[in-house]
Coordinates of N, CA, C and O in Angstrom, one line a residue:
X1 N 104.1 79.0 95.4 CA 104.9 77.7 95.1 C 106.1 78.3 95.5 O 106.7 79.7 95.9
X2 N 106.7 77.3 96.8 CA 108.2 78.4 96.9 C 109.4 78.2 95.9 O 109.5 78.5 94.5
X3 N 110.5 79.2 96.6 CA 111.5 78.8 95.9 C 112.6 77.8 95.6 O 112.7 78.1 94.2
X4 N 112.7 76.8 96.2 CA 112.8 76.1 96.4 C 111.9 74.3 95.4 O 112.2 73.4 95.7
X5 N 110.9 74.9 95.3 CA 109.6 74.1 94.4 C 110.0 73.5 93.2 O 111.0 74.2 92.3
X6 N 110.1 71.9 93.0 CA 110.1 71.9 91.6 C 108.7 71.2 90.7 O 108.9 70.6 89.5
X7 N 107.8 72.3 91.3 CA 106.4 71.7 90.9 C 106.9 72.7 89.2 O 105.2 73.7 89.5
X8 N 107.7 72.1 88.5 CA 107.0 73.3 87.4 C 105.8 72.7 86.1 O 105.3 74.1 85.5
X9 N 105.3 72.2 86.0 CA 103.6 72.0 85.8 C 103.0 73.1 86.3 O 102.1 73.7 85.7
X10 N 102.7 73.4 87.5 CA 101.7 73.9 88.3 C 102.2 74.8 87.8 O 101.5 76.3 87.3
X11 N 103.7 75.8 88.2 CA 103.9 76.9 87.2 C 103.6 77.8 85.9 O 102.9 78.7 86.0
X12 N 104.0 76.4 85.1 CA 103.6 76.6 84.3 C 101.8 76.8 84.0 O 101.8 77.8 82.7
X13 N 101.6 76.0 84.2 CA 99.5 76.5 84.0 C 99.2 78.0 84.8 O 98.3 78.5 84.3
X14 N 100.1 78.5 85.5 CA 99.6 79.6 86.8 C 100.2 80.6 85.6 O 99.3 81.3 85.4
X15 N 100.8 80.4 85.1 CA 101.7 81.9 83.8 C 100.6 81.9 82.6 O 100.3 82.7 82.8
X16 N 100.7 80.8 81.9 CA 99.1 80.1 80.8 C 97.9 81.0 81.4 O 97.4 81.8 80.7
X17 N 97.1 80.8 82.2 CA 95.8 81.4 83.0 C 96.2 82.9 83.0 O 95.0 83.3 82.7
X18 N 97.4 83.7 83.4 CA 96.9 84.9 84.0 C 97.9 85.4 82.6 O 99.3 85.4 82.5
X19 N 97.4 85.9 81.2 CA 97.8 86.6 80.7 C 98.9 88.3 80.7 O 98.5 88.3 82.1
X20 N 100.0 88.1 80.0 CA 101.3 89.4 80.7 C 100.5 90.8 79.8 O 100.3 90.5 79.1
X21 N 100.7 91.9 81.1 CA 100.2 92.9 80.6 C 101.6 93.2 80.0 O 102.2 93.9 80.9
X22 N 102.2 94.1 78.9 CA 103.2 94.8 78.5 C 103.1 95.5 79.7 O 101.9 96.3 80.2
X23 N 104.6 96.3 79.9 CA 105.1 96.5 80.9 C 105.9 98.2 80.5 O 106.0 98.3 81.2
X24 N 106.0 98.3 79.4 CA 106.4 99.2 78.4 C 105.9 100.0 78.7 O 106.4 101.3 79.1
X25 N 104.6 100.2 78.3 CA 103.5 101.8 78.1 C 103.4 102.1 79.8 O 103.1 103.0 80.0
X26 N 103.6 100.7 81.2 CA 103.0 101.6 81.9 C 104.0 101.0 83.5 O 103.9 99.4 83.9
X27 N 104.9 101.1 83.6 CA 106.2 101.2 84.3 C 105.9 101.4 86.1 O 104.9 101.6 86.1
X28 N 106.1 100.4 86.6 CA 106.5 100.2 88.6 C 106.1 101.5 88.6 O 105.7 101.5 89.6
X29 N 107.8 101.9 88.8 CA 108.2 102.9 89.5 C 108.8 103.8 87.9 O 109.6 103.4 87.3
X30 N 109.3 104.9 88.9 CA 109.7 106.3 88.3 C 110.1 107.2 89.4 O 110.0 107.3 90.3
X31 N 111.8 107.5 88.7 CA 112.6 108.3 89.5 C 113.0 109.3 88.6 O 113.7 109.4 87.7
X32 N 112.6 110.4 89.1 CA 113.1 111.8 88.6 C 114.3 112.4 89.5 O 113.7 113.1 91.3
X33 N 115.3 113.1 89.5 CA 116.3 113.7 90.6 C 116.7 114.9 89.7 O 117.6 115.1 89.6
X34 N 116.0 116.0 90.1 CA 116.6 117.0 89.0 C 117.2 117.2 90.0 O 116.6 119.6 89.9
X35 N 118.0 117.6 90.6 CA 118.9 118.7 91.5 C 119.9 120.1 90.5 O 120.2 119.8 89.3
X36 N 119.8 121.0 91.1 CA 120.4 122.2 90.8 C 121.6 122.6 91.3 O 120.9 122.8 92.9
X37 N 122.6 122.5 90.9 CA 123.8 123.3 92.1 C 123.4 124.3 92.5 O 123.3 125.3 91.6
X38 N 124.0 124.7 93.6 CA 123.6 126.0 94.0 C 124.8 127.6 93.0 O 123.8 128.3 93.0
X39 N 125.3 126.9 92.9 CA 126.6 127.7 91.8 C 125.4 127.7 90.5 O 126.2 129.4 89.9
X40 N 125.0 127.5 89.8 CA 123.7 127.7 88.9 C 123.0 128.4 89.1 O 122.0 128.6 88.1
X41 N 121.8 128.5 89.6 CA 121.0 128.4 91.0 C 120.5 130.1 90.7 O 121.3 130.9 91.1
X42 N 119.6 130.1 89.3 CA 119.4 132.3 89.5 C 117.9 132.0 90.5 O 117.0 131.1 90.4
X43 N 117.7 133.1 90.9 CA 116.7 133.8 91.2 C 115.0 133.2 89.9 O 114.1 132.9 90.4
X44 N 115.4 133.9 88.3 CA 114.3 133.8 87.2 C 114.7 131.7 87.8 O 113.5 131.9 86.1
X45 N 115.3 131.2 87.8 CA 115.0 130.2 87.6 C 114.1 128.8 88.7 O 113.5 127.8 88.1
X46 N 113.7 130.1 89.6 CA 112.8 129.2 90.4 C 110.8 129.0 89.9 O 110.6 127.7 90.3
X47 N 110.4 129.6 89.3 CA 109.3 129.3 88.7 C 109.3 127.8 87.8 O 108.6 127.4 87.8
X48 N 110.1 128.6 86.3 CA 110.2 127.6 85.3 C 110.3 125.7 86.3 O 109.8 125.2 85.0
X49 N 111.1 125.8 87.0 CA 112.1 124.7 88.1 C 110.2 123.8 88.2 O 110.6 122.9 88.4
X50 N 109.8 125.2 89.1 CA 108.6 124.3 89.8 C 107.8 124.4 88.5 O 107.0 123.1 88.9
X51 N 107.3 124.8 87.6 CA 106.7 124.0 86.3 C 106.4 123.3 85.6 O 106.0 122.4 85.5
X52 N 107.9 122.7 85.6 CA 108.3 121.1 85.1 C 109.1 120.1 86.2 O 108.1 119.3 84.8
X53 N 108.9 120.6 86.7 CA 108.4 119.8 87.9 C 107.4 118.6 88.0 O 106.4 117.4 88.0
X54 N 105.8 119.6 88.3 CA 104.5 119.6 88.0 C 104.2 119.2 86.6 O 103.7 117.7 87.0
X55 N 104.7 119.3 85.4 CA 104.8 118.8 84.2 C 104.8 117.6 84.9 O 104.2 116.5 84.1
X56 N 106.2 117.6 84.6 CA 106.6 115.8 85.0 C 105.8 114.3 86.2 O 105.2 114.0 85.2
X57 N 105.8 115.1 86.5 CA 104.4 114.8 88.0 C 102.6 114.5 87.3 O 102.7 112.9 87.7
X58 N 102.5 114.9 86.7 CA 101.9 115.2 85.7 C 101.0 114.4 84.6 O 100.9 112.6 84.8
X59 N 102.4 114.2 83.8 CA 102.6 113.3 82.6 C 103.0 111.6 83.5 O 102.5 110.5 82.3
X60 N 103.7 111.9 85.0 CA 104.5 110.4 85.7 C 103.0 109.3 85.6 O 102.7 108.7 86.1
X61 N 101.8 110.7 86.2 CA 100.8 110.1 86.7 C 99.9 109.3 85.9 O 99.7 108.5 85.9
X62 N 99.8 109.8 84.8 CA 98.8 109.2 83.7 C 100.1 107.7 83.0 O 99.3 107.2 82.4
X63 N 101.6 107.7 83.2 CA 102.3 107.2 82.7 C 102.0 105.8 83.7 O 102.0 104.2 83.0
X64 N 102.7 105.9 84.8 CA 102.6 105.4 85.6 C 101.5 103.3 86.2 O 99.7 104.3 85.5
X65 N 101.3 103.1 86.2 CA 99.8 101.7 87.0 C 99.9 102.0 88.2 O 100.5 102.7 88.9
X66 N 98.0 101.9 88.0 CA 98.5 101.6 89.6 C 98.7 100.8 91.1 O 99.4 99.9 90.6
X67 N 99.1 101.3 92.3 CA 100.1 101.5 92.6 C 101.7 101.7 91.8 O 102.2 101.1 93.5
X68 N 101.5 102.1 91.1 CA 103.2 102.7 91.3 C 103.8 103.6 92.0 O 103.5 104.5 92.6
X69 N 104.6 103.8 92.3 CA 105.5 104.5 93.1 C 106.7 105.5 92.1 O 107.1 105.2 90.6
X70 N 106.6 107.3 92.4 CA 106.8 107.7 91.2 C 108.3 108.5 92.5 O 107.5 108.9 93.6
X71 N 109.2 108.7 92.3 CA 110.0 109.4 93.4 C 110.5 110.4 92.7 O 111.3 110.8 91.6
X72 N 111.0 112.1 93.4 CA 111.0 113.1 93.2 C 112.0 113.3 94.1 O 111.4 113.5 95.2
X73 N 113.3 113.8 93.7 CA 114.0 114.3 94.8 C 114.5 115.6 94.0 O 114.0 116.5 93.4
X74 N 114.3 116.7 95.2 CA 114.5 118.4 95.0 C 115.4 117.9 96.4 O 115.3 117.6 97.2
X75 N 115.6 119.3 96.1 CA 116.8 119.6 96.9 C 117.1 121.4 97.0 O 116.4 121.9 96.3
X76 N 116.5 122.2 98.6 CA 116.3 123.3 98.2 C 117.6 124.4 97.7 O 119.2 123.7 97.6
X77 N 117.6 125.1 97.8 CA 118.7 126.1 96.7 C 119.1 127.4 98.4 O 118.1 127.7 98.0
X78 N 119.9 128.3 97.6 CA 120.1 129.5 97.4 C 120.4 130.4 96.4 O 121.0 130.3 95.4
X79 N 119.6 131.6 96.6 CA 119.4 132.2 94.7 C 121.2 133.1 94.8 O 122.0 133.1 95.9
X80 N 121.2 133.8 93.9 CA 122.2 134.5 94.0 C 122.1 136.0 95.2 O 123.5 136.2 95.3
X81 N 121.0 136.1 95.6 CA 121.2 137.2 96.6 C 121.2 136.2 97.7 O 121.1 137.4 99.4
X82 N 121.3 135.1 98.0 CA 121.6 134.4 98.8 C 120.3 134.4 99.8 O 120.0 134.0 101.4
X83 N 119.5 134.4 99.3 CA 118.0 133.8 99.7 C 117.7 132.5 99.5 O 117.8 131.7 98.6
X84 N 117.3 132.0 100.8 CA 116.8 130.4 100.6 C 115.8 129.7 100.4 O 114.9 130.8 100.3
X85 N 115.4 129.1 99.0 CA 114.1 128.8 98.2 C 114.2 127.5 99.0 O 114.8 126.0 98.8
X86 N 112.9 127.0 100.1 CA 113.0 125.4 100.2 C 112.3 124.6 99.6 O 111.0 124.6 99.4
X87 N 113.0 124.4 98.1 CA 112.1 123.5 97.0 C 111.1 122.8 97.8 O 110.9 121.8 96.8
X88 N 111.7 121.7 98.3 CA 111.1 120.2 98.4 C 110.0 120.7 99.0 O 108.6 120.1 98.4
X89 N 109.8 121.8 100.2 CA 108.2 122.8 100.1 C 107.3 123.2 99.2 O 106.5 122.7 98.9
X90 N 107.7 123.4 98.6 CA 107.3 124.8 97.7 C 106.7 123.5 96.2 O 105.8 123.5 95.7
X91 N 107.8 122.6 96.0 CA 107.4 121.8 94.6 C 106.1 120.3 95.2 O 105.0 120.8 94.5
X92 N 106.2 120.2 97.0 CA 105.4 119.3 97.2 C 103.8 119.7 97.2 O 103.3 119.8 96.8
X93 N 103.6 121.2 97.8 CA 102.8 122.3 97.8 C 102.3 122.1 95.9 O 100.8 122.2 96.2
X94 N 103.4 122.3 95.3 CA 102.3 122.0 93.3 C 102.4 121.0 93.1 O 100.6 121.0 92.4
X95 N 102.3 120.1 93.5 CA 101.9 119.1 93.1 C 100.5 118.7 93.7 O 99.9 118.5 93.0
X96 N 100.9 119.3 94.6 CA 99.2 118.9 95.2 C 98.9 119.8 95.0 O 97.4 118.7 94.9
X97 N 98.3 120.5 94.4 CA 97.2 121.4 94.3 C 97.1 121.0 93.0 O 96.2 121.1 92.3
X98 N 98.5 121.2 91.6 CA 98.2 120.8 90.4 C 97.4 119.2 90.3 O 96.9 119.0 89.4
X99 N 98.1 118.0 90.9 CA 98.1 116.3 90.2 C 96.5 116.3 92.1 O 96.2 115.2 91.1
X100 N 97.1 116.5 92.9 CA 96.1 116.3 93.7 C 96.2 115.0 94.2 O 96.9 114.4 93.9
X101 N 95.4 114.7 96.2 CA 95.9 113.6 96.0 C 94.6 112.3 95.6 O 95.1 111.2 96.1
X102 N 94.2 113.0 95.2 CA 93.0 111.3 94.3 C 93.3 110.1 93.5 O 93.6 109.1 93.3
X103 N 94.3 111.0 92.8 CA 95.7 110.6 91.4 C 96.7 110.0 91.8 O 97.3 108.7 91.9
X104 N 97.6 111.3 93.3 CA 98.8 110.5 93.5 C 99.0 111.5 94.9 O 98.5 111.8 95.6
X105 N 99.2 109.9 96.2 CA 99.3 110.1 97.4 C 100.6 110.2 97.9 O 101.7 109.3 97.9
X106 N 100.9 111.2 98.7 CA 102.7 111.4 99.6 C 102.5 110.2 100.6 O 101.7 110.1 101.3
X107 N 103.5 108.9 100.0 CA 103.6 108.3 101.0 C 104.7 108.3 101.2 O 104.8 107.4 102.9
X108 N 106.1 108.4 101.3 CA 106.9 109.1 102.0 C 107.4 110.2 102.0 O 107.4 110.4 100.3
X109 N 107.9 110.9 102.3 CA 108.5 112.5 102.3 C 110.6 111.7 103.2 O 110.5 112.0 104.4
X110 N 111.1 111.4 102.2 CA 112.6 111.3 103.0 C 113.6 112.4 102.6 O 113.8 112.9 101.8
X111 N 114.2 112.7 104.0 CA 115.3 113.7 104.7 C 117.0 112.7 103.6 O 117.1 112.2 105.2
X112 N 117.7 113.7 102.8 CA 118.8 112.3 102.9 C 120.0 113.7 103.3 O 119.8 114.6 103.1
X113 N 121.2 113.5 103.6 CA 122.6 114.4 103.3 C 123.6 113.6 103.1 O 123.6 112.1 102.8
X114 N 124.3 114.3 102.6 CA 125.5 114.2 101.9 C 126.7 112.9 102.8 O 126.0 113.7 104.1
X115 N 127.3 112.0 102.4 CA 128.5 111.6 103.1 C 129.0 112.3 104.0 O 129.9 114.1 103.3
X116 N 129.6 112.2 104.6 CA 130.0 112.7 106.2 C 129.5 114.0 106.7 O 129.7 114.6 107.8
X117 N 128.1 114.6 107.0 CA 127.5 115.3 106.7 C 126.1 114.7 108.0 O 124.9 115.3 108.7
X118 N 125.8 113.4 107.8 CA 125.3 112.9 108.9 C 125.4 112.4 110.6 O 126.6 112.6 110.1
X119 N 125.0 113.1 110.9 CA 125.0 112.8 112.4 C 125.3 111.9 113.3 O 124.4 110.5 112.5
X120 N 126.5 111.6 113.9 CA 126.7 110.3 114.1 C 126.4 110.0 115.7 O 126.9 110.5 116.8
X121 N 125.5 109.1 116.0 CA 125.3 108.7 116.9 C 126.1 108.1 117.9 O 125.8 107.9 119.7
X122 N 126.9 107.6 118.0 CA 128.1 106.9 118.8 C 128.7 108.7 119.0 O 130.2 107.5 120.0
X123 N 128.9 109.2 118.5 CA 130.4 110.3 118.6 C 130.1 110.7 120.0 O 128.4 111.3 120.4
X124 N 130.7 110.7 121.3 CA 130.4 111.4 122.9 C 131.1 112.7 122.3 O 132.9 112.7 122.5
X125 N 130.7 113.9 123.0 CA 132.1 115.1 123.0 C 132.6 115.0 124.4 O 131.2 115.6 125.6
X126 N 132.9 115.2 124.5 CA 134.0 115.9 125.7 C 134.2 116.9 126.1 O 134.4 117.6 124.7
X127 N 134.9 117.6 127.6 CA 134.6 118.6 127.7 C 136.5 119.4 126.8 O 136.6 120.5 125.8
X128 N 137.3 118.1 126.5 CA 138.2 118.2 126.1 C 138.5 118.3 124.2 O 139.4 119.2 123.9
X129 N 137.1 117.9 124.3 CA 137.7 117.2 122.9 C 135.8 118.7 122.1 O 136.0 118.6 121.0
X130 N 135.7 119.6 122.8 CA 134.9 120.6 122.9 C 135.3 122.0 121.4 O 136.3 122.3 122.4
X131 N 135.2 121.8 120.4 CA 135.2 122.9 119.7 C 134.5 124.2 120.1 O 133.2 124.4 119.5
X132 N 134.4 125.1 120.6 CA 133.8 126.3 120.8 C 133.8 126.8 119.3 O 134.5 127.0 118.3
X133 N 132.1 127.4 119.1 CA 131.8 128.0 117.8 C 132.7 129.6 117.7 O 132.7 129.8 119.5
X134 N 132.7 130.2 116.8 CA 133.2 131.5 116.9 C 131.9 132.7 117.0 O 130.8 132.3 116.6
X135 N 132.0 133.8 117.5 CA 130.9 134.4 117.4 C 130.6 135.1 116.0 O 131.3 135.7 115.4
X136 N 129.3 135.2 116.4 CA 128.9 136.1 114.8 C 128.6 137.4 114.9 O 127.8 137.9 114.2
X137 N 128.2 137.8 115.7 CA 128.0 139.7 116.7 C 129.6 140.4 115.5 O 130.5 139.8 115.5
X138 N 128.9 141.0 114.5 CA 130.0 141.9 114.2 C 130.4 141.4 112.4 O 130.8 142.1 111.7
X139 N 129.7 139.5 112.6 CA 130.0 140.0 111.0 C 129.2 139.6 109.7 O 127.4 139.8 110.3
X140 N 128.9 139.7 108.3 CA 128.2 139.9 108.1 C 127.0 138.9 108.1 O 127.4 137.8 107.7
X141 N 125.8 139.2 107.9 CA 125.3 138.2 107.4 C 125.4 137.4 105.8 O 124.8 136.2 105.8
X142 N 126.0 138.2 105.3 CA 125.7 136.9 103.9 C 126.9 136.3 103.6 O 127.5 135.4 103.0
X143 N 128.4 136.4 105.0 CA 129.5 135.8 105.1 C 129.1 134.4 106.2 O 130.2 133.2 106.1
X144 N 127.4 134.4 106.4 CA 127.4 133.0 107.5 C 126.4 132.6 106.9 O 125.4 131.5 108.5
X145 N 126.8 131.5 105.4 CA 125.6 130.8 106.1 C 125.8 129.6 105.8 O 127.2 129.0 105.9
X146 N 124.7 128.2 106.2 CA 124.7 126.9 106.9 C 125.0 126.1 104.8 O 123.8 126.3 104.5
X147 N 126.2 125.9 104.8 CA 125.7 124.7 103.6 C 124.5 124.3 103.4 O 124.2 123.1 104.3
X148 N 124.2 123.8 102.5 CA 123.3 123.5 102.0 C 123.2 121.7 101.6 O 123.9 121.7 100.7
X149 N 123.3 120.6 102.7 CA 124.1 119.3 102.6 C 123.1 118.6 102.6 O 123.2 117.5 102.5
X150 N 121.5 118.9 102.4 CA 119.9 118.0 102.3 C 119.9 118.1 101.1 O 119.4 119.0 100.7
X151 N 118.9 116.5 100.5 CA 117.5 116.6 100.2 C 116.7 116.1 99.9 O 117.0 114.9 101.0
X152 N 116.0 116.4 99.7 CA 114.7 115.4 100.2 C 114.1 114.2 99.1 O 114.8 115.1 98.1
X153 N 113.6 113.1 99.4 CA 113.1 112.4 98.1 C 111.6 112.1 98.2 O 110.9 111.5 99.5
X154 N 110.5 112.8 97.6 CA 108.9 112.8 97.6 C 108.7 111.3 97.3 O 109.3 111.3 96.0
X155 N 108.0 111.0 97.7 CA 107.6 109.3 96.6 C 106.2 108.5 97.1 O 105.2 109.2 98.1
X156 N 105.8 109.8 95.8 CA 104.3 109.4 95.3 C 103.9 107.6 95.0 O 104.6 107.1 94.5
X157 N 102.5 107.4 95.3 CA 101.9 106.6 94.9 C 100.7 106.5 94.2 O 100.0 107.7 94.4
X158 N 100.5 106.1 93.1 CA 99.5 106.1 92.3 C 98.0 105.5 92.7 O 98.8 104.3 92.7
X159 N 96.9 106.1 92.7 CA 95.9 105.4 93.6 C 94.9 104.6 91.9 O 95.0 103.5 92.6
X160 N 94.6 105.7 91.3 CA 94.4 105.1 90.1 C 94.6 104.3 89.1 O 95.1 105.2 88.1

């Protein structure tokens, strides 16, 4: 049947032939985006955060219907000692170890940036518009961190 079809009798017959499965208990997609602001992140939060995300993935793998999608948003953070925690990669490894690729398979790995931080391909830098970077020699390493403006969206598909 096309979008503009008027064959309602045929449509009603098709609907009656295949009973509908209640979808409340088996969603087609779940989206989880538990970002922690850098100002609130501490080193002691790393392990509980990773364990919580693995548990969410494990629970979701049982709730999703086959071929259902689970989108997990993760962001890298710095702790109170300015150590960078690549949580996107760490969580991905944890999920693959705990849940495995038998039940959930990574389909997409999407990197996004905040508005205003995307590279504009049509920007042309000329000699006149070039702004020279400042020299980092003699500056404390704690003072020159690049801000974290990206996040990862891991898109998993349930196989069984």
